[in-house]
PDB file of C-alpha atoms in Angstrom:
ATOM      1  CA  GLY A   1       0.000   0.000   0.000  1.00  0.00           C
ATOM      2  CA  GLU A   2       0.828   3.666  -0.056  1.00  0.00           C
ATOM      3  CA  ASN A   3       3.518   4.973   2.278  1.00  0.00           C
ATOM      4  CA  VAL A   4       4.000   8.695   2.941  1.00  0.00           C
ATOM      5  CA  GLU A   5       7.113  10.034   4.642  1.00  0.00           C
ATOM      6  CA  GLN A   6       7.200  13.592   6.016  1.00  0.00           C
ATOM      7  CA  HIS A   7      10.154  15.722   7.105  1.00  0.00           C
ATOM      8  CA  PRO A   8      11.041  17.408   9.325  1.00  0.00           C
ATOM      9  CA  SER A   9       9.082  16.219  12.347  1.00  0.00           C
ATOM     10  CA  THR A  10       9.570  19.562  14.067  1.00  0.00           C
ATOM     11  CA  LEU A  11      10.328  22.977  12.626  1.00  0.00           C
ATOM     12  CA  SER A  12      11.034  26.178  14.490  1.00  0.00           C
ATOM     13  CA  VAL A  13      11.158  29.437  12.522  1.00  0.00           C
ATOM     14  CA  GLN A  14      11.316  33.105  13.314  1.00  0.00           C
ATOM     15  CA  GLU A  15       8.239  35.153  12.528  1.00  0.00           C
ATOM     16  CA  GLY A  16       8.449  36.446   8.981  1.00  0.00           C
ATOM     17  CA  ASP A  17      10.706  33.657   7.767  1.00  0.00           C
ATOM     18  CA  SER A  18       9.635  30.867   5.429  1.00  0.00           C
ATOM     19  CA  ALA A  19       8.831  27.293   6.384  1.00  0.00           C
ATOM     20  CA  VAL A  20       9.185  24.292   4.097  1.00  0.00           C
ATOM     21  CA  ILE A  21       7.857  20.802   4.751  1.00  0.00           C
ATOM     22  CA  LYS A  22       8.631  17.902   2.430  1.00  0.00           C
ATOM     23  CA  CYS A  23       6.826  14.644   1.768  1.00  0.00           C
ATOM     24  CA  THR A  24       7.538  11.621  -0.357  1.00  0.00           C
ATOM     25  CA  TYR A  25       5.081   8.962  -1.436  1.00  0.00           C
ATOM     26  CA  SER A  26       5.523   5.450  -2.713  1.00  0.00           C
ATOM     27  CA  ASP A  27       2.552   4.722  -4.989  1.00  0.00           C
ATOM     28  CA  SER A  28       3.054   6.244  -8.419  1.00  0.00           C
ATOM     29  CA  ALA A  29      -0.725   5.996  -8.983  1.00  0.00           C
ATOM     30  CA  SER A  30      -1.379   8.617  -6.288  1.00  0.00           C
ATOM     31  CA  ASN A  31      -3.239  11.518  -7.820  1.00  0.00           C
ATOM     32  CA  TYR A  32      -4.358  13.775  -4.982  1.00  0.00           C
ATOM     33  CA  PHE A  33      -2.134  15.455  -2.385  1.00  0.00           C
ATOM     34  CA  PRO A  34      -3.758  17.550   0.339  1.00  0.00           C
ATOM     35  CA  TRP A  35      -2.093  19.400   3.198  1.00  0.00           C
ATOM     36  CA  TYR A  36      -3.785  19.797   6.556  1.00  0.00           C
ATOM     37  CA  LYS A  37      -3.228  22.027   9.552  1.00  0.00           C
ATOM     38  CA  GLN A  38      -4.268  20.614  12.901  1.00  0.00           C
ATOM     39  CA  GLU A  39      -4.418  22.478  16.169  1.00  0.00           C
ATOM     40  CA  LEU A  40      -4.430  20.596  19.443  1.00  0.00           C
ATOM     41  CA  GLY A  41      -7.626  18.643  19.949  1.00  0.00           C
ATOM     42  CA  LYS A  42      -9.179  19.913  16.737  1.00  0.00           C
ATOM     43  CA  ARG A  43     -10.034  18.432  13.366  1.00  0.00           C
ATOM     44  CA  PRO A  44      -7.543  18.620  10.496  1.00  0.00           C
ATOM     45  CA  GLN A  45      -8.217  21.634   8.288  1.00  0.00           C
ATOM     46  CA  LEU A  46      -7.439  21.524   4.611  1.00  0.00           C
ATOM     47  CA  ILE A  47      -5.125  24.396   3.764  1.00  0.00           C
ATOM     48  CA  ILE A  48      -4.205  23.544   0.201  1.00  0.00           C
ATOM     49  CA  ASP A  49      -4.300  20.579  -2.151  1.00  0.00           C
ATOM     50  CA  ILE A  50      -2.875  19.649  -5.508  1.00  0.00           C
ATOM     51  CA  ARG A  51      -3.753  17.087  -8.122  1.00  0.00           C
ATOM     52  CA  SER A  52      -1.304  15.065 -10.131  1.00  0.00           C
ATOM     53  CA  ASN A  53      -1.913  17.011 -13.333  1.00  0.00           C
ATOM     54  CA  VAL A  54      -0.578  20.199 -11.728  1.00  0.00           C
ATOM     55  CA  GLY A  55       2.995  20.964 -10.728  1.00  0.00           C
ATOM     56  CA  GLU A  56       2.461  23.931  -8.467  1.00  0.00           C
ATOM     57  CA  LYS A  57      -0.360  25.743  -6.703  1.00  0.00           C
ATOM     58  CA  LYS A  58      -0.369  28.884  -4.625  1.00  0.00           C
ATOM     59  CA  ASP A  59      -2.852  30.476  -2.265  1.00  0.00           C
ATOM     60  CA  GLN A  60      -1.641  33.712  -0.694  1.00  0.00           C
ATOM     61  CA  ARG A  61       1.238  32.773   1.656  1.00  0.00           C
ATOM     62  CA  ILE A  62       0.920  29.053   1.046  1.00  0.00           C
ATOM     63  CA  ALA A  63       2.200  27.104  -1.937  1.00  0.00           C
ATOM     64  CA  VAL A  64       2.569  23.453  -2.795  1.00  0.00           C
ATOM     65  CA  THR A  65       4.833  21.901  -5.412  1.00  0.00           C
ATOM     66  CA  LEU A  66       4.617  18.398  -6.814  1.00  0.00           C
ATOM     67  CA  ASN A  67       7.311  16.386  -8.569  1.00  0.00           C
ATOM     68  CA  LYS A  68       5.666  13.235  -9.895  1.00  0.00           C
ATOM     69  CA  THR A  69       8.883  11.808 -11.279  1.00  0.00           C
ATOM     70  CA  ALA A  70      10.587  11.948  -7.915  1.00  0.00           C
ATOM     71  CA  LYS A  71       7.335  11.242  -6.064  1.00  0.00           C
ATOM     72  CA  HIS A  72       7.645  14.106  -3.669  1.00  0.00           C
ATOM     73  CA  PHE A  73       5.669  17.212  -2.829  1.00  0.00           C
ATOM     74  CA  SER A  74       6.373  20.161  -0.591  1.00  0.00           C
ATOM     75  CA  LEU A  75       4.516  22.810   1.375  1.00  0.00           C
ATOM     76  CA  HIS A  76       5.904  26.330   1.472  1.00  0.00           C
ATOM     77  CA  ILE A  77       4.679  28.924   3.935  1.00  0.00           C
ATOM     78  CA  THR A  78       6.061  32.417   3.463  1.00  0.00           C
ATOM     79  CA  GLU A  79       6.028  35.341   5.903  1.00  0.00           C
ATOM     80  CA  THR A  80       5.179  33.047   8.779  1.00  0.00           C
ATOM     81  CA  GLN A  81       3.062  34.354  11.631  1.00  0.00           C
ATOM     82  CA  PRO A  82       2.597  33.040  15.195  1.00  0.00           C
ATOM     83  CA  GLU A  83      -0.867  31.772  14.242  1.00  0.00           C
ATOM     84  CA  ASP A  84       0.783  29.444  11.734  1.00  0.00           C
ATOM     85  CA  SER A  85       2.050  27.419  14.708  1.00  0.00           C
ATOM     86  CA  ALA A  86       0.366  24.004  14.535  1.00  0.00           C
ATOM     87  CA  VAL A  87       0.932  20.467  13.322  1.00  0.00           C
ATOM     88  CA  TYR A  88       0.891  20.065   9.555  1.00  0.00           C
ATOM     89  CA  PHE A  89       0.152  16.805   7.778  1.00  0.00           C
ATOM     90  CA  CYS A  90       0.638  15.870   4.170  1.00  0.00           C
ATOM     91  CA  ALA A  91      -1.397  13.073   2.620  1.00  0.00           C
ATOM     92  CA  ALA A  92      -1.769  11.184  -0.613  1.00  0.00           C
ATOM     93  CA  SER A  93      -4.598   9.242  -2.158  1.00  0.00           C
ATOM     94  CA  VAL A  94      -5.190   6.986  -5.115  1.00  0.00           C
ATOM     95  CA  ALA A  95      -8.487   7.159  -6.963  1.00  0.00           C
ATOM     96  CA  ALA A  96      -8.355   3.451  -7.761  1.00  0.00           C
ATOM     97  CA  ALA A  97      -8.037   2.671  -4.053  1.00  0.00           C
ATOM     98  CA  GLY A  98     -11.245   4.436  -3.148  1.00  0.00           C
ATOM     99  CA  ASN A  99      -9.560   7.799  -2.546  1.00  0.00           C
ATOM    100  CA  LYS A 100      -8.587   6.833   0.974  1.00  0.00           C
ATOM    101  CA  LEU A 101      -5.926   9.111   2.412  1.00  0.00           C
ATOM    102  CA  THR A 102      -2.544   8.000   3.689  1.00  0.00           C
ATOM    103  CA  PHE A 103      -1.057  10.594   6.006  1.00  0.00           C
ATOM    104  CA  GLY A 104       2.514  11.553   6.650  1.00  0.00           C
ATOM    105  CA  GLY A 105       3.814  11.551  10.194  1.00  0.00           C
ATOM    106  CA  GLY A 106       3.242  15.264  10.722  1.00  0.00           C
ATOM    107  CA  THR A 107       5.411  18.327  11.290  1.00  0.00           C
ATOM    108  CA  ARG A 108       5.088  20.407  14.410  1.00  0.00           C
ATOM    109  CA  VAL A 109       5.715  24.006  13.379  1.00  0.00           C
ATOM    110  CA  LEU A 110       6.542  26.674  15.924  1.00  0.00           C
ATOM    111  CA  VAL A 111       6.703  30.279  14.780  1.00  0.00           C
ATOM    112  CA  LYS A 112       8.584  32.386  17.296  1.00  0.00           C
ATOM    113  CA  PRO A 113       7.569  36.046  17.577  1.00  0.00           C
TER     114      PRO A 113
ATOM    115  CA  GLY B   1     -21.444  23.755   3.097  1.00  0.00           C
ATOM    116  CA  ALA B   2     -19.812  20.311   3.509  1.00  0.00           C
ATOM    117  CA  VAL B   3     -20.111  20.141   7.277  1.00  0.00           C
ATOM    118  CA  VAL B   4     -19.458  16.931   9.185  1.00  0.00           C
ATOM    119  CA  SER B   5     -20.415  16.493  12.816  1.00  0.00           C
ATOM    120  CA  GLN B   6     -19.524  13.876  15.378  1.00  0.00           C
ATOM    121  CA  HIS B   7     -21.201  12.862  18.582  1.00  0.00           C
ATOM    122  CA  PRO B   8     -20.168  12.697  21.311  1.00  0.00           C
ATOM    123  CA  SER B   9     -17.205  15.049  21.339  1.00  0.00           C
ATOM    124  CA  TRP B  10     -15.753  13.181  24.274  1.00  0.00           C
ATOM    125  CA  VAL B  11     -16.621  10.097  26.257  1.00  0.00           C
ATOM    126  CA  ILE B  12     -15.231   8.342  29.305  1.00  0.00           C
ATOM    127  CA  CYS B  13     -16.174   4.728  29.875  1.00  0.00           C
ATOM    128  CA  LYS B  14     -15.214   1.761  31.976  1.00  0.00           C
ATOM    129  CA  SER B  15     -13.135  -1.058  30.609  1.00  0.00           C
ATOM    130  CA  GLY B  16     -15.286  -3.748  29.036  1.00  0.00           C
ATOM    131  CA  THR B  17     -18.122  -1.495  27.950  1.00  0.00           C
ATOM    132  CA  SER B  18     -19.066  -0.527  24.395  1.00  0.00           C
ATOM    133  CA  VAL B  19     -19.112   2.984  23.013  1.00  0.00           C
ATOM    134  CA  LYS B  20     -20.896   4.235  19.913  1.00  0.00           C
ATOM    135  CA  ILE B  21     -19.667   7.259  17.974  1.00  0.00           C
ATOM    136  CA  GLU B  22     -21.813   8.933  15.330  1.00  0.00           C
ATOM    137  CA  CYS B  23     -20.595  10.731  12.240  1.00  0.00           C
ATOM    138  CA  ARG B  24     -23.071  12.837  10.253  1.00  0.00           C
ATOM    139  CA  SER B  25     -22.811  14.792   7.059  1.00  0.00           C
ATOM    140  CA  LEU B  26     -25.092  17.749   7.743  1.00  0.00           C
ATOM    141  CA  ASP B  27     -25.599  19.336   4.346  1.00  0.00           C
ATOM    142  CA  PHE B  28     -24.575  16.736   1.812  1.00  0.00           C
ATOM    143  CA  GLN B  29     -24.898  13.065   1.057  1.00  0.00           C
ATOM    144  CA  ALA B  30     -21.903  10.869   1.673  1.00  0.00           C
ATOM    145  CA  THR B  31     -21.826   7.417   0.132  1.00  0.00           C
ATOM    146  CA  THR B  32     -18.371   6.955   1.636  1.00  0.00           C
ATOM    147  CA  MET B  33     -17.120   7.901   5.069  1.00  0.00           C
ATOM    148  CA  PHE B  34     -13.764   7.155   6.607  1.00  0.00           C
ATOM    149  CA  TRP B  35     -12.826   6.461  10.216  1.00  0.00           C
ATOM    150  CA  TYR B  36      -9.423   7.439  11.585  1.00  0.00           C
ATOM    151  CA  ARG B  37      -7.716   6.982  14.918  1.00  0.00           C
ATOM    152  CA  GLN B  38      -5.124   9.402  16.213  1.00  0.00           C
ATOM    153  CA  PHE B  39      -2.988   8.724  19.274  1.00  0.00           C
ATOM    154  CA  PRO B  40      -1.364  11.661  21.091  1.00  0.00           C
ATOM    155  CA  LYS B  41       1.351  13.355  19.055  1.00  0.00           C
ATOM    156  CA  GLN B  42       0.880  10.907  16.216  1.00  0.00           C
ATOM    157  CA  SER B  43      -0.597  11.001  12.754  1.00  0.00           C
ATOM    158  CA  LEU B  44      -4.046   9.975  11.599  1.00  0.00           C
ATOM    159  CA  MET B  45      -4.311   6.291  10.838  1.00  0.00           C
ATOM    160  CA  LEU B  46      -7.132   5.068   8.647  1.00  0.00           C
ATOM    161  CA  MET B  47      -9.122   2.358  10.373  1.00  0.00           C
ATOM    162  CA  ALA B  48     -11.833   1.626   7.844  1.00  0.00           C
ATOM    163  CA  THR B  49     -13.836   2.878   4.906  1.00  0.00           C
ATOM    164  CA  SER B  50     -17.547   2.977   5.505  1.00  0.00           C
ATOM    165  CA  ASN B  51     -19.779   2.473   2.486  1.00  0.00           C
ATOM    166  CA  GLU B  52     -23.482   3.216   2.575  1.00  0.00           C
ATOM    167  CA  GLY B  53     -25.542   0.058   2.287  1.00  0.00           C
ATOM    168  CA  SER B  54     -22.617  -2.345   2.327  1.00  0.00           C
ATOM    169  CA  LYS B  55     -19.982  -3.745   4.628  1.00  0.00           C
ATOM    170  CA  ALA B  56     -17.120  -1.571   5.723  1.00  0.00           C
ATOM    171  CA  THR B  57     -13.615  -2.189   4.452  1.00  0.00           C
ATOM    172  CA  TYR B  58     -11.081  -2.445   7.260  1.00  0.00           C
ATOM    173  CA  GLU B  59      -7.401  -1.642   7.069  1.00  0.00           C
ATOM    174  CA  GLN B  60      -4.862  -4.297   7.870  1.00  0.00           C
ATOM    175  CA  GLY B  61      -4.504  -4.852  11.587  1.00  0.00           C
ATOM    176  CA  VAL B  62      -7.876  -3.344  12.530  1.00  0.00           C
ATOM    177  CA  GLU B  63     -10.213  -5.848  14.180  1.00  0.00           C
ATOM    178  CA  LYS B  64     -13.578  -5.652  12.488  1.00  0.00           C
ATOM    179  CA  ASP B  65     -15.311  -7.440  15.365  1.00  0.00           C
ATOM    180  CA  LYS B  66     -13.985  -4.896  17.823  1.00  0.00           C
ATOM    181  CA  PHE B  67     -14.672  -1.801  15.754  1.00  0.00           C
ATOM    182  CA  LEU B  68     -18.146  -2.219  14.318  1.00  0.00           C
ATOM    183  CA  ILE B  69     -19.092   0.183  11.556  1.00  0.00           C
ATOM    184  CA  ASN B  70     -22.581   0.788  10.274  1.00  0.00           C
ATOM    185  CA  HIS B  71     -23.409   3.153   7.420  1.00  0.00           C
ATOM    186  CA  ALA B  72     -27.159   2.840   7.230  1.00  0.00           C
ATOM    187  CA  SER B  73     -27.927   6.098   5.478  1.00  0.00           C
ATOM    188  CA  LEU B  74     -26.283   8.630   3.196  1.00  0.00           C
ATOM    189  CA  THR B  75     -25.729  10.999   6.102  1.00  0.00           C
ATOM    190  CA  LEU B  76     -24.846   8.766   9.032  1.00  0.00           C
ATOM    191  CA  SER B  77     -22.077   6.342   9.860  1.00  0.00           C
ATOM    192  CA  THR B  78     -21.484   4.888  13.310  1.00  0.00           C
ATOM    193  CA  LEU B  79     -18.406   3.372  14.895  1.00  0.00           C
ATOM    194  CA  THR B  80     -18.923   1.129  17.910  1.00  0.00           C
ATOM    195  CA  VAL B  81     -15.903   0.245  19.994  1.00  0.00           C
ATOM    196  CA  THR B  82     -16.870  -3.033  21.621  1.00  0.00           C
ATOM    197  CA  SER B  83     -15.442  -4.220  24.925  1.00  0.00           C
ATOM    198  CA  ALA B  84     -13.268  -1.148  25.150  1.00  0.00           C
ATOM    199  CA  HIS B  85      -9.936  -1.312  26.959  1.00  0.00           C
ATOM    200  CA  PRO B  86      -7.524   1.432  28.039  1.00  0.00           C
ATOM    201  CA  GLU B  87      -5.390   0.881  24.927  1.00  0.00           C
ATOM    202  CA  ASP B  88      -8.413   1.919  22.829  1.00  0.00           C
ATOM    203  CA  SER B  89      -8.243   5.392  24.341  1.00  0.00           C
ATOM    204  CA  SER B  90      -7.643   7.707  21.430  1.00  0.00           C
ATOM    205  CA  PHE B  91      -9.017  10.526  19.277  1.00  0.00           C
ATOM    206  CA  TYR B  92     -11.412   9.094  16.699  1.00  0.00           C
ATOM    207  CA  ILE B  93     -12.097  11.234  13.642  1.00  0.00           C
ATOM    208  CA  CYS B  94     -14.429  10.601  10.747  1.00  0.00           C
ATOM    209  CA  SER B  95     -14.435  12.173   7.325  1.00  0.00           C
ATOM    210  CA  ALA B  96     -16.764  12.163   4.351  1.00  0.00           C
ATOM    211  CA  ARG B  97     -16.614  12.917   0.668  1.00  0.00           C
ATOM    212  CA  ASP B  98     -19.230  15.013  -1.078  1.00  0.00           C
ATOM    213  CA  LEU B  99     -19.684  13.392  -4.448  1.00  0.00           C
ATOM    214  CA  GLY B 100     -21.993  16.192  -5.464  1.00  0.00           C
ATOM    215  CA  LEU B 101     -19.123  18.652  -5.655  1.00  0.00           C
ATOM    216  CA  ALA B 102     -17.134  17.880  -8.761  1.00  0.00           C
ATOM    217  CA  ARG B 103     -14.415  20.361  -7.840  1.00  0.00           C
ATOM    218  CA  SER B 104     -13.797  18.719  -4.530  1.00  0.00           C
ATOM    219  CA  TYR B 105     -14.327  15.154  -5.655  1.00  0.00           C
ATOM    220  CA  ASN B 106     -11.194  14.038  -3.858  1.00  0.00           C
ATOM    221  CA  GLU B 107     -11.547  16.282  -0.840  1.00  0.00           C
ATOM    222  CA  GLN B 108     -12.522  14.782   2.482  1.00  0.00           C
ATOM    223  CA  PHE B 109     -14.384  16.820   5.068  1.00  0.00           C
ATOM    224  CA  PHE B 110     -13.466  15.966   8.625  1.00  0.00           C
ATOM    225  CA  GLY B 111     -15.603  15.771  11.713  1.00  0.00           C
ATOM    226  CA  PRO B 112     -14.443  17.477  14.915  1.00  0.00           C
ATOM    227  CA  GLY B 113     -13.348  14.192  16.458  1.00  0.00           C
ATOM    228  CA  THR B 114     -14.328  12.184  19.524  1.00  0.00           C
ATOM    229  CA  ARG B 115     -11.943  11.752  22.395  1.00  0.00           C
ATOM    230  CA  LEU B 116     -12.413   8.351  23.993  1.00  0.00           C
ATOM    231  CA  THR B 117     -10.949   7.618  27.402  1.00  0.00           C
ATOM    232  CA  VAL B 118     -11.288   4.083  28.731  1.00  0.00           C
ATOM    233  CA  LEU B 119     -10.653   3.702  32.438  1.00  0.00           C
TER     234      LEU B 119
END
């Protein structure tokens, strides 16, 4: 089955700096790659997603890039703010497998003011 | 739109008892719902895929007789943890897909989660 690796597990950045989180996946048939932000005790919130027919997507301070050949995708957060502090998860899904999501291990991001 | 609710939000029970958790799609129909378990400081692990009108599909290592899933309608799926033990204490989260939204065909909408504590 699908395996998703996420790095780093923790990330501390100064407010205003950029944060980058990287994920790799194993199943070349994966076609959907969402990123979630989860605050303690809350549900995961979708912050951005990308499909396999797109190489890059941006939404204000957040961007995601996808390299299908290398089977990796990355989340970029620019001009970080203290409210960006949370745990971020990447995930991948395969349409042929019922679109079930396989999550990465998570990255705990701390933005220091 | 695309709101998913869960009930209860938290539950404490004694070892050996059964606990039922409900997952509802409030403003859309969901032929497929997913159940996840999340231990503290860990990722979400898919337990099973719940399909309306048919048997759930369980992930490897998840005991189907312990975690009973029923998806009797297009807006409701239930997870029953039978004979719960302290090691079942976890955060249980459901999600659903809204097949009516072509743009978000792949997107899953998550419930707020249920924190289960087994004493």
